[in-house]
mmCIF file of C-alpha atoms and ligand atoms in Angstrom:
data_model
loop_
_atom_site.group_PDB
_atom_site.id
_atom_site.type_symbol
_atom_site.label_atom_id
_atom_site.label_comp_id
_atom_site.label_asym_id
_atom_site.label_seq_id
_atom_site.Cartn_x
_atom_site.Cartn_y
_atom_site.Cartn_z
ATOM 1 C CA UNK G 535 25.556 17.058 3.314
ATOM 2 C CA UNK G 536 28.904 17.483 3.970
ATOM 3 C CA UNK G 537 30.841 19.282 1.012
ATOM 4 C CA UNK G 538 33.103 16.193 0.566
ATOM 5 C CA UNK G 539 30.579 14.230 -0.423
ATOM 6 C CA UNK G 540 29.484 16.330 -3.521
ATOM 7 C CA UNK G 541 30.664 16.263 -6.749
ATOM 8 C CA UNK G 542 31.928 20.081 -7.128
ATOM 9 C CA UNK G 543 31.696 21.120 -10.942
ATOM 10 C CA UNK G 544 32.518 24.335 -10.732
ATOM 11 C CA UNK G 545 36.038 24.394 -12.050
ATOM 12 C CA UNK G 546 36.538 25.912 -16.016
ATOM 13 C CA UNK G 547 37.840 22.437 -17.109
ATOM 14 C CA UNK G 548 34.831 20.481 -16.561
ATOM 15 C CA UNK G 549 32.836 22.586 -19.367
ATOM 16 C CA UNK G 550 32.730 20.104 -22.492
ATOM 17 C CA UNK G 551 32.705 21.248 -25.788
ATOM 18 C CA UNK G 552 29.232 20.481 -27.841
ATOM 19 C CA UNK G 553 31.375 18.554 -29.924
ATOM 20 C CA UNK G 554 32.147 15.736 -27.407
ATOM 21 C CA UNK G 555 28.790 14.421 -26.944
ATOM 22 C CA UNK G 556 25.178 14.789 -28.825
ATOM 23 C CA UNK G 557 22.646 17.426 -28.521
ATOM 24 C CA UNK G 558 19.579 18.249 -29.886
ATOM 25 C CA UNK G 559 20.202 20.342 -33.360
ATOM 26 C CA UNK G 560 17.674 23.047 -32.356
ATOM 27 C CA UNK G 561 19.667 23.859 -29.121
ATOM 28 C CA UNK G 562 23.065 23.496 -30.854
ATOM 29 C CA UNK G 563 23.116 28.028 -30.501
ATOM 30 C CA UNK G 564 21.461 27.826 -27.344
ATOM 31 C CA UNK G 565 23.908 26.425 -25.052
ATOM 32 C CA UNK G 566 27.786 27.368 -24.593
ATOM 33 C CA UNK G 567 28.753 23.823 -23.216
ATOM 34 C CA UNK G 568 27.753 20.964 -21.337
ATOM 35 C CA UNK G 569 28.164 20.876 -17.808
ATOM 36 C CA UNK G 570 26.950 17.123 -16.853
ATOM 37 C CA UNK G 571 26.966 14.879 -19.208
ATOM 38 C CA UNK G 572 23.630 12.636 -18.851
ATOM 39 C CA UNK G 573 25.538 9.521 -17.651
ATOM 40 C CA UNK G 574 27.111 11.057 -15.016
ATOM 41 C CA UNK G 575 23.796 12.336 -14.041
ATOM 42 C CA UNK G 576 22.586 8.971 -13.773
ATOM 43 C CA UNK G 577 25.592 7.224 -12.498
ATOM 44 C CA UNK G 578 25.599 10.064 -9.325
ATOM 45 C CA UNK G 579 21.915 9.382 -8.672
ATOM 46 C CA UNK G 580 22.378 5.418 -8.248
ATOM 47 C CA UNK G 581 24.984 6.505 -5.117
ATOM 48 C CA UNK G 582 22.391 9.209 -3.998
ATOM 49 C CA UNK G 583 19.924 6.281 -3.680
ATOM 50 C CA UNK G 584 21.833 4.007 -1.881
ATOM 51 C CA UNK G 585 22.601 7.059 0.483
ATOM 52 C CA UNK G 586 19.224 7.891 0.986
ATOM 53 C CA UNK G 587 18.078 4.158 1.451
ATOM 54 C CA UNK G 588 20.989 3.407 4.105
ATOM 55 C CA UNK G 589 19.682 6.569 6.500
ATOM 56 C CA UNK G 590 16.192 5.432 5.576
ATOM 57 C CA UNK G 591 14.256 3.461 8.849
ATOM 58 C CA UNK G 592 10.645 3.503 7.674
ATOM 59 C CA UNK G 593 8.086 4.317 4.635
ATOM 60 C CA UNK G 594 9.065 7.219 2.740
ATOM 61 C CA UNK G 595 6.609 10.151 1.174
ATOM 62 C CA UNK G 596 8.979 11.381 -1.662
ATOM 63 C CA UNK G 597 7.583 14.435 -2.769
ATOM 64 C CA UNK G 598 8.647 15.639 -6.311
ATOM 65 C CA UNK G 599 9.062 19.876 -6.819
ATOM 66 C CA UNK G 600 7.607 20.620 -10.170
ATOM 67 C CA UNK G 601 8.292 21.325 -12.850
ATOM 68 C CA UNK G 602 11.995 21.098 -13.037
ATOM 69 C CA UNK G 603 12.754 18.421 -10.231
ATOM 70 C CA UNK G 604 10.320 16.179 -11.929
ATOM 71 C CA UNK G 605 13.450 13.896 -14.053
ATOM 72 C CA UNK G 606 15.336 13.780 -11.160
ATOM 73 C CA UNK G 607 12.559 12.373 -9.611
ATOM 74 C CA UNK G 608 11.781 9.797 -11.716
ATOM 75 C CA UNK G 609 15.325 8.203 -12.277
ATOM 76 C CA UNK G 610 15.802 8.916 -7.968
ATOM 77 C CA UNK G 611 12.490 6.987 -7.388
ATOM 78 C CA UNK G 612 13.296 4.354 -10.035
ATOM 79 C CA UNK G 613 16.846 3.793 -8.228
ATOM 80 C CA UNK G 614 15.489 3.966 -4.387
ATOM 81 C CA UNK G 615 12.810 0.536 -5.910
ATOM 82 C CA UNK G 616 16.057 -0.832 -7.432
ATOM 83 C CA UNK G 617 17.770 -1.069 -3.746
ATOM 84 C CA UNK G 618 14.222 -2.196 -2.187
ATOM 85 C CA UNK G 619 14.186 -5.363 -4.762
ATOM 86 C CA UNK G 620 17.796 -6.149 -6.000
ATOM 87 C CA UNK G 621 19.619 -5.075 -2.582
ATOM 88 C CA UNK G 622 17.359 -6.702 -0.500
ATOM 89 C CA UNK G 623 16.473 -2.933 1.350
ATOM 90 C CA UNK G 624 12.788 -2.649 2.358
ATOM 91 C CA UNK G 625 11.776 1.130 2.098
ATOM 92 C CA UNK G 626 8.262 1.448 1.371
ATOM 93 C CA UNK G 627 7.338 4.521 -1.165
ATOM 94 C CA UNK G 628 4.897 7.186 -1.430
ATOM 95 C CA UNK G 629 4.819 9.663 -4.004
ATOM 96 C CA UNK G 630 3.722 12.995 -3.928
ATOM 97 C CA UNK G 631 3.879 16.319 -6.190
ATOM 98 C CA UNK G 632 4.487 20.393 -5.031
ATOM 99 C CA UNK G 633 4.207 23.146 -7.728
ATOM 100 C CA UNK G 634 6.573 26.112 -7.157
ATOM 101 C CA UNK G 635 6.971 29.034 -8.907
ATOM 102 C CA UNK G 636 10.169 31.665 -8.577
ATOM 103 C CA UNK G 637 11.765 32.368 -11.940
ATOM 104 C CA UNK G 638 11.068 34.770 -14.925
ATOM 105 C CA UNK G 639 14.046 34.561 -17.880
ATOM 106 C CA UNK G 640 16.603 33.873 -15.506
ATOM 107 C CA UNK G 641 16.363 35.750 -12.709
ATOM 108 C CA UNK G 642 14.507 34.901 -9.326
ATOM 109 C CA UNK G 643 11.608 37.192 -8.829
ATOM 110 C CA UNK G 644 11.869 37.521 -5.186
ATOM 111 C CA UNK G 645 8.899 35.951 -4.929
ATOM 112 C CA UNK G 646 7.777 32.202 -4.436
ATOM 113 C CA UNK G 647 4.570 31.035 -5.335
ATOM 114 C CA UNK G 648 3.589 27.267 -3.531
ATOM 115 C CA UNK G 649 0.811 25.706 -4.814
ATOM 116 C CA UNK G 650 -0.600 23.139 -1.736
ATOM 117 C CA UNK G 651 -3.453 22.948 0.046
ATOM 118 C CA UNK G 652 -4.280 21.457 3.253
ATOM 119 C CA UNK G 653 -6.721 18.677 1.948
ATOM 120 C CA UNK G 654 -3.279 16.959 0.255
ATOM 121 C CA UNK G 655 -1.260 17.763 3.295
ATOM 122 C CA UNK G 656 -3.205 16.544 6.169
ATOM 123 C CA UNK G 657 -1.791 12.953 5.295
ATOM 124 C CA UNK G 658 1.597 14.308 6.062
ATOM 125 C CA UNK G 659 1.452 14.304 9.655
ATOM 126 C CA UNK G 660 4.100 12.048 11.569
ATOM 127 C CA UNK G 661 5.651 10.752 7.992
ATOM 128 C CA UNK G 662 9.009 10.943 6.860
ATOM 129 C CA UNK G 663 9.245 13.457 3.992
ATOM 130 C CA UNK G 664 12.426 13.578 1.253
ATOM 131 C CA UNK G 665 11.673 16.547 -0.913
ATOM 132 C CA UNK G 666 13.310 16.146 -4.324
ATOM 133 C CA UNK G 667 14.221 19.598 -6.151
ATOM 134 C CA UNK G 668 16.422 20.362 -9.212
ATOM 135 C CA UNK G 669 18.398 22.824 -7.704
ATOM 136 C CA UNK G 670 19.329 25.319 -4.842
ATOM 137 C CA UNK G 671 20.532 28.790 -6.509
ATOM 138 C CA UNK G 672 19.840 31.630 -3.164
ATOM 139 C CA UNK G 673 17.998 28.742 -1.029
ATOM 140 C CA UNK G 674 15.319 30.994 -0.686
ATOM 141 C CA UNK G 675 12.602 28.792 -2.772
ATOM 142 C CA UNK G 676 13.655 25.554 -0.236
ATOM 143 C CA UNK G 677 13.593 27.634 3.096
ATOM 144 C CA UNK G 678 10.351 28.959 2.206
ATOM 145 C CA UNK G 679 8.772 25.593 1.447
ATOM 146 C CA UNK G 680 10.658 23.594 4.445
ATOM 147 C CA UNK G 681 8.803 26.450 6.506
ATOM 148 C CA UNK G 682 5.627 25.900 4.763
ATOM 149 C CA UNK G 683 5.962 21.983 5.043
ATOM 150 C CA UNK G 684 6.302 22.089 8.987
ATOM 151 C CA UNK G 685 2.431 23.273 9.122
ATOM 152 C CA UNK G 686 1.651 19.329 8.376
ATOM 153 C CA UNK G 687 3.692 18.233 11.485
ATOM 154 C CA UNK G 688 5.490 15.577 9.558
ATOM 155 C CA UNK G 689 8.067 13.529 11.776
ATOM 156 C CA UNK G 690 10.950 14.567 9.783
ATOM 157 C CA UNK G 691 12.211 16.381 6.389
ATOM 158 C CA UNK G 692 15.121 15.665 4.280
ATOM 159 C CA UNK G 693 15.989 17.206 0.871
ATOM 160 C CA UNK G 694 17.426 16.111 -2.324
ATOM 161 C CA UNK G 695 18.852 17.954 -4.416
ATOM 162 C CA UNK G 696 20.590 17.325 -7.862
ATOM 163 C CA UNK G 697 22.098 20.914 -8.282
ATOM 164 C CA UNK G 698 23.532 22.981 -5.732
ATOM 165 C CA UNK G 699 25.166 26.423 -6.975
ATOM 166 C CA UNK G 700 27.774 27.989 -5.765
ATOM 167 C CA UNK G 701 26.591 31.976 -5.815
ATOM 168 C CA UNK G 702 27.290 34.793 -3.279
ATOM 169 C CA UNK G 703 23.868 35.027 -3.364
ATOM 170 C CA UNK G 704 23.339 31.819 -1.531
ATOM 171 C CA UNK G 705 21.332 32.153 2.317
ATOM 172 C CA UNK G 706 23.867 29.337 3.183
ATOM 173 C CA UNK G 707 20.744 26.607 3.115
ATOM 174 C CA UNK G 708 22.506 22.823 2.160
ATOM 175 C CA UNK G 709 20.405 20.269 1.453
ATOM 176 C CA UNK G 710 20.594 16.735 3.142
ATOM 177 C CA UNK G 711 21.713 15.282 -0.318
ATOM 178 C CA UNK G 712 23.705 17.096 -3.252
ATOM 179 C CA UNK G 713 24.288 15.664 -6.561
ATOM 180 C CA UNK G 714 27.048 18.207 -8.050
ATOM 181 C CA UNK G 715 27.942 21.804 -7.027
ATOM 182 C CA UNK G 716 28.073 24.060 -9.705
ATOM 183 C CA UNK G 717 29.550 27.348 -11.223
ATOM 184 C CA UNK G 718 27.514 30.496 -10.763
ATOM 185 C CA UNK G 719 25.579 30.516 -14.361
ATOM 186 C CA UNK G 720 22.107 29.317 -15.496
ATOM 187 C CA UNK G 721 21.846 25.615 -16.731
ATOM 188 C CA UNK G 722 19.481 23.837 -18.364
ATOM 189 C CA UNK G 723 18.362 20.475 -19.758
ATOM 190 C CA UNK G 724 18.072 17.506 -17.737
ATOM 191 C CA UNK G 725 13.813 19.375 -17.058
ATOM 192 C CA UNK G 726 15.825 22.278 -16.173
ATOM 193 C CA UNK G 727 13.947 24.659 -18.460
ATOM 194 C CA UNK G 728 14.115 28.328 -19.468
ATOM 195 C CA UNK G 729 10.476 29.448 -20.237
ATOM 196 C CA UNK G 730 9.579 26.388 -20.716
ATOM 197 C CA UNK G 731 12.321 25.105 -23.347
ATOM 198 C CA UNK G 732 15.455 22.715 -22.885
ATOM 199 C CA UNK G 733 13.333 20.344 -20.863
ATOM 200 C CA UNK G 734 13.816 17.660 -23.592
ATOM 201 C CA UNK G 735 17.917 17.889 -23.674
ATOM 202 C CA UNK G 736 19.107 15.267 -21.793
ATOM 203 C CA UNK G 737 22.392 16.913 -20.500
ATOM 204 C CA UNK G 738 22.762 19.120 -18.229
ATOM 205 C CA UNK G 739 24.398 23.135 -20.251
ATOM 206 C CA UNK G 740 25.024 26.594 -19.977
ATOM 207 C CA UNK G 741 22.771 27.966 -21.891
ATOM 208 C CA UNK G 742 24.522 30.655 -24.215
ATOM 209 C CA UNK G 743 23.428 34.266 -24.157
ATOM 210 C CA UNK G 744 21.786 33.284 -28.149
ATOM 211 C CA UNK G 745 19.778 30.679 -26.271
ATOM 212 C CA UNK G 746 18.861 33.515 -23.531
ATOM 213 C CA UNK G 747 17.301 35.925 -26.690
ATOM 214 C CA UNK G 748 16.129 33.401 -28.346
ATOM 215 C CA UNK G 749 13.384 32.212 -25.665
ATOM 216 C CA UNK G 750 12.982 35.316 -23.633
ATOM 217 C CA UNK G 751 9.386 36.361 -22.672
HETATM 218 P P1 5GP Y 815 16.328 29.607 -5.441
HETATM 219 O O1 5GP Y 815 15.074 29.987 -4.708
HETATM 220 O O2 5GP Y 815 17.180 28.625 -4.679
HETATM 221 O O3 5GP Y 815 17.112 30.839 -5.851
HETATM 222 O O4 5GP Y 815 15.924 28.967 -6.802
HETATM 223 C C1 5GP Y 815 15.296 27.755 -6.859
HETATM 224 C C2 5GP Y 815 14.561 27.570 -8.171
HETATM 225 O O5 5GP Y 815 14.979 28.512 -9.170
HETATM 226 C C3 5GP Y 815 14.826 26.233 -8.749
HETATM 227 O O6 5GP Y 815 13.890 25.290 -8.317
HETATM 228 C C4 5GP Y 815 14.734 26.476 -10.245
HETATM 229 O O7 5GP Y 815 13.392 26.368 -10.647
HETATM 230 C C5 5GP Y 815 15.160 27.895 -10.428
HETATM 231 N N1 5GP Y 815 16.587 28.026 -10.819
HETATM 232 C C6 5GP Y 815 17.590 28.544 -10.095
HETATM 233 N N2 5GP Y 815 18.756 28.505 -10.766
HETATM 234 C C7 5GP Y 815 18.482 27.932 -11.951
HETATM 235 C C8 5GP Y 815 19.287 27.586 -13.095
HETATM 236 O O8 5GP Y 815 20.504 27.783 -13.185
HETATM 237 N N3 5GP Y 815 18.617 26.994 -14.128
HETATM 238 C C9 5GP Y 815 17.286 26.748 -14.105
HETATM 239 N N4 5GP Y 815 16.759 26.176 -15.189
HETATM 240 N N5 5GP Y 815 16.504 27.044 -13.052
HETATM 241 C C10 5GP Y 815 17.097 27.631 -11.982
#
């Protein structure tokens, strides 16, 4: 996706206080400020939709990347059925589910675990995949799995993505489809977890370095 076409987030002033909007009180320590509030969230996802609907030509095999990409997911499937009956489009919907595995606390391990086998790939072959992840941080994750994906010899690949962040780190992978770019620090909420928590706040936050000691393993 061309970076004009992305909502960039990574300036100081779009950091809301936790006093604008409502969180969840256990969290209120655990994150610094939010980042995207949930109706913008939605709101960018009903464009994302349309995008993906008007470069659609065929049936579709959305495949969700667990855990953390599974909200998107649902409110991105939800809106691609919204332009099939109230727009009049006619994109016919598969749905399928990848586990991945790369991140301990908050720091990538280097290494990416992908759980598939070939039994619930074989269908793949000659269909058009959209691959629907919560965010890019290095790439690496996506660039290992787009690899892994071409094994099934489907007829084409595009990628989703709500989050894409904006770190030196970055192997320079874009996705087909960006949500927001955003600031160099770990967010969560939105099923953007740490060790499993913040999966049920609906924003997306920084989380604070209380919220880092708090639920470190
Ligand atoms: P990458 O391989 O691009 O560095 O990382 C991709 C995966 O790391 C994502 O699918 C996500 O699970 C995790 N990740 C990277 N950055 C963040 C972040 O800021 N917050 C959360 N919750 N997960 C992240």
């Amino acid at each position: 996706m061309d970076p004009s076409k992305w909502i960039d987030v990574t300036s100081e002033s779009f950091k809301y206080s936790l006093d604008h909007f409502v969180i969840p009180s256990h969290y209120q320590k655990d994150v610094s400020s939010i980042l995207i509030p949930h109706g913008i969230i939605m709101d960018r996802i009903e464009k994302l939709a349309k995008l993906i609907v008007e470069d659609s030509k065929g049936p579709l095999v959305i495949c969700c990347v667990l855990k953390g990409g599974h909200q998107f997911f649902a409110d991105l499937v939800n809106e691609i059925k919204k332009c099939n009956t109230v727009l009049g489009q006619s994109v016919p919907l598969s749905l399928e589910f990848i586990k991945v595995r790369s991140y301990h606390n908050d720091v990538s391990t280097g290494t990416v675990s992908i759980s598939l086998t070939d039994e619930e790939c074989q269908d793949w072959k000659n269909k058009n995949l959209l691959i629907v992840e919560d965010i890019i941080d290095t790439g690496n994750t996506m660039v290992k799995l787009l690899h892994k994906l071409q094994e099934f010899q489907p007829a084409s690949v595009r990628v989703a993505s709500l989050l894409l962040k904006k770190t030196p780190k970055s192997n320079g992978y874009v996705p087909n489809y960006v949500g927001f770019a955003i600031p160099d620090e770990f967010v969560v909420g939105y099923a953007l977890d740490y060790n499993e928590y913040f999966r049920d706040l609906d924003h997306i936050c920084i989380i604070s370095e209380h919220g880092k000691e708090a639920y470190a393993i």
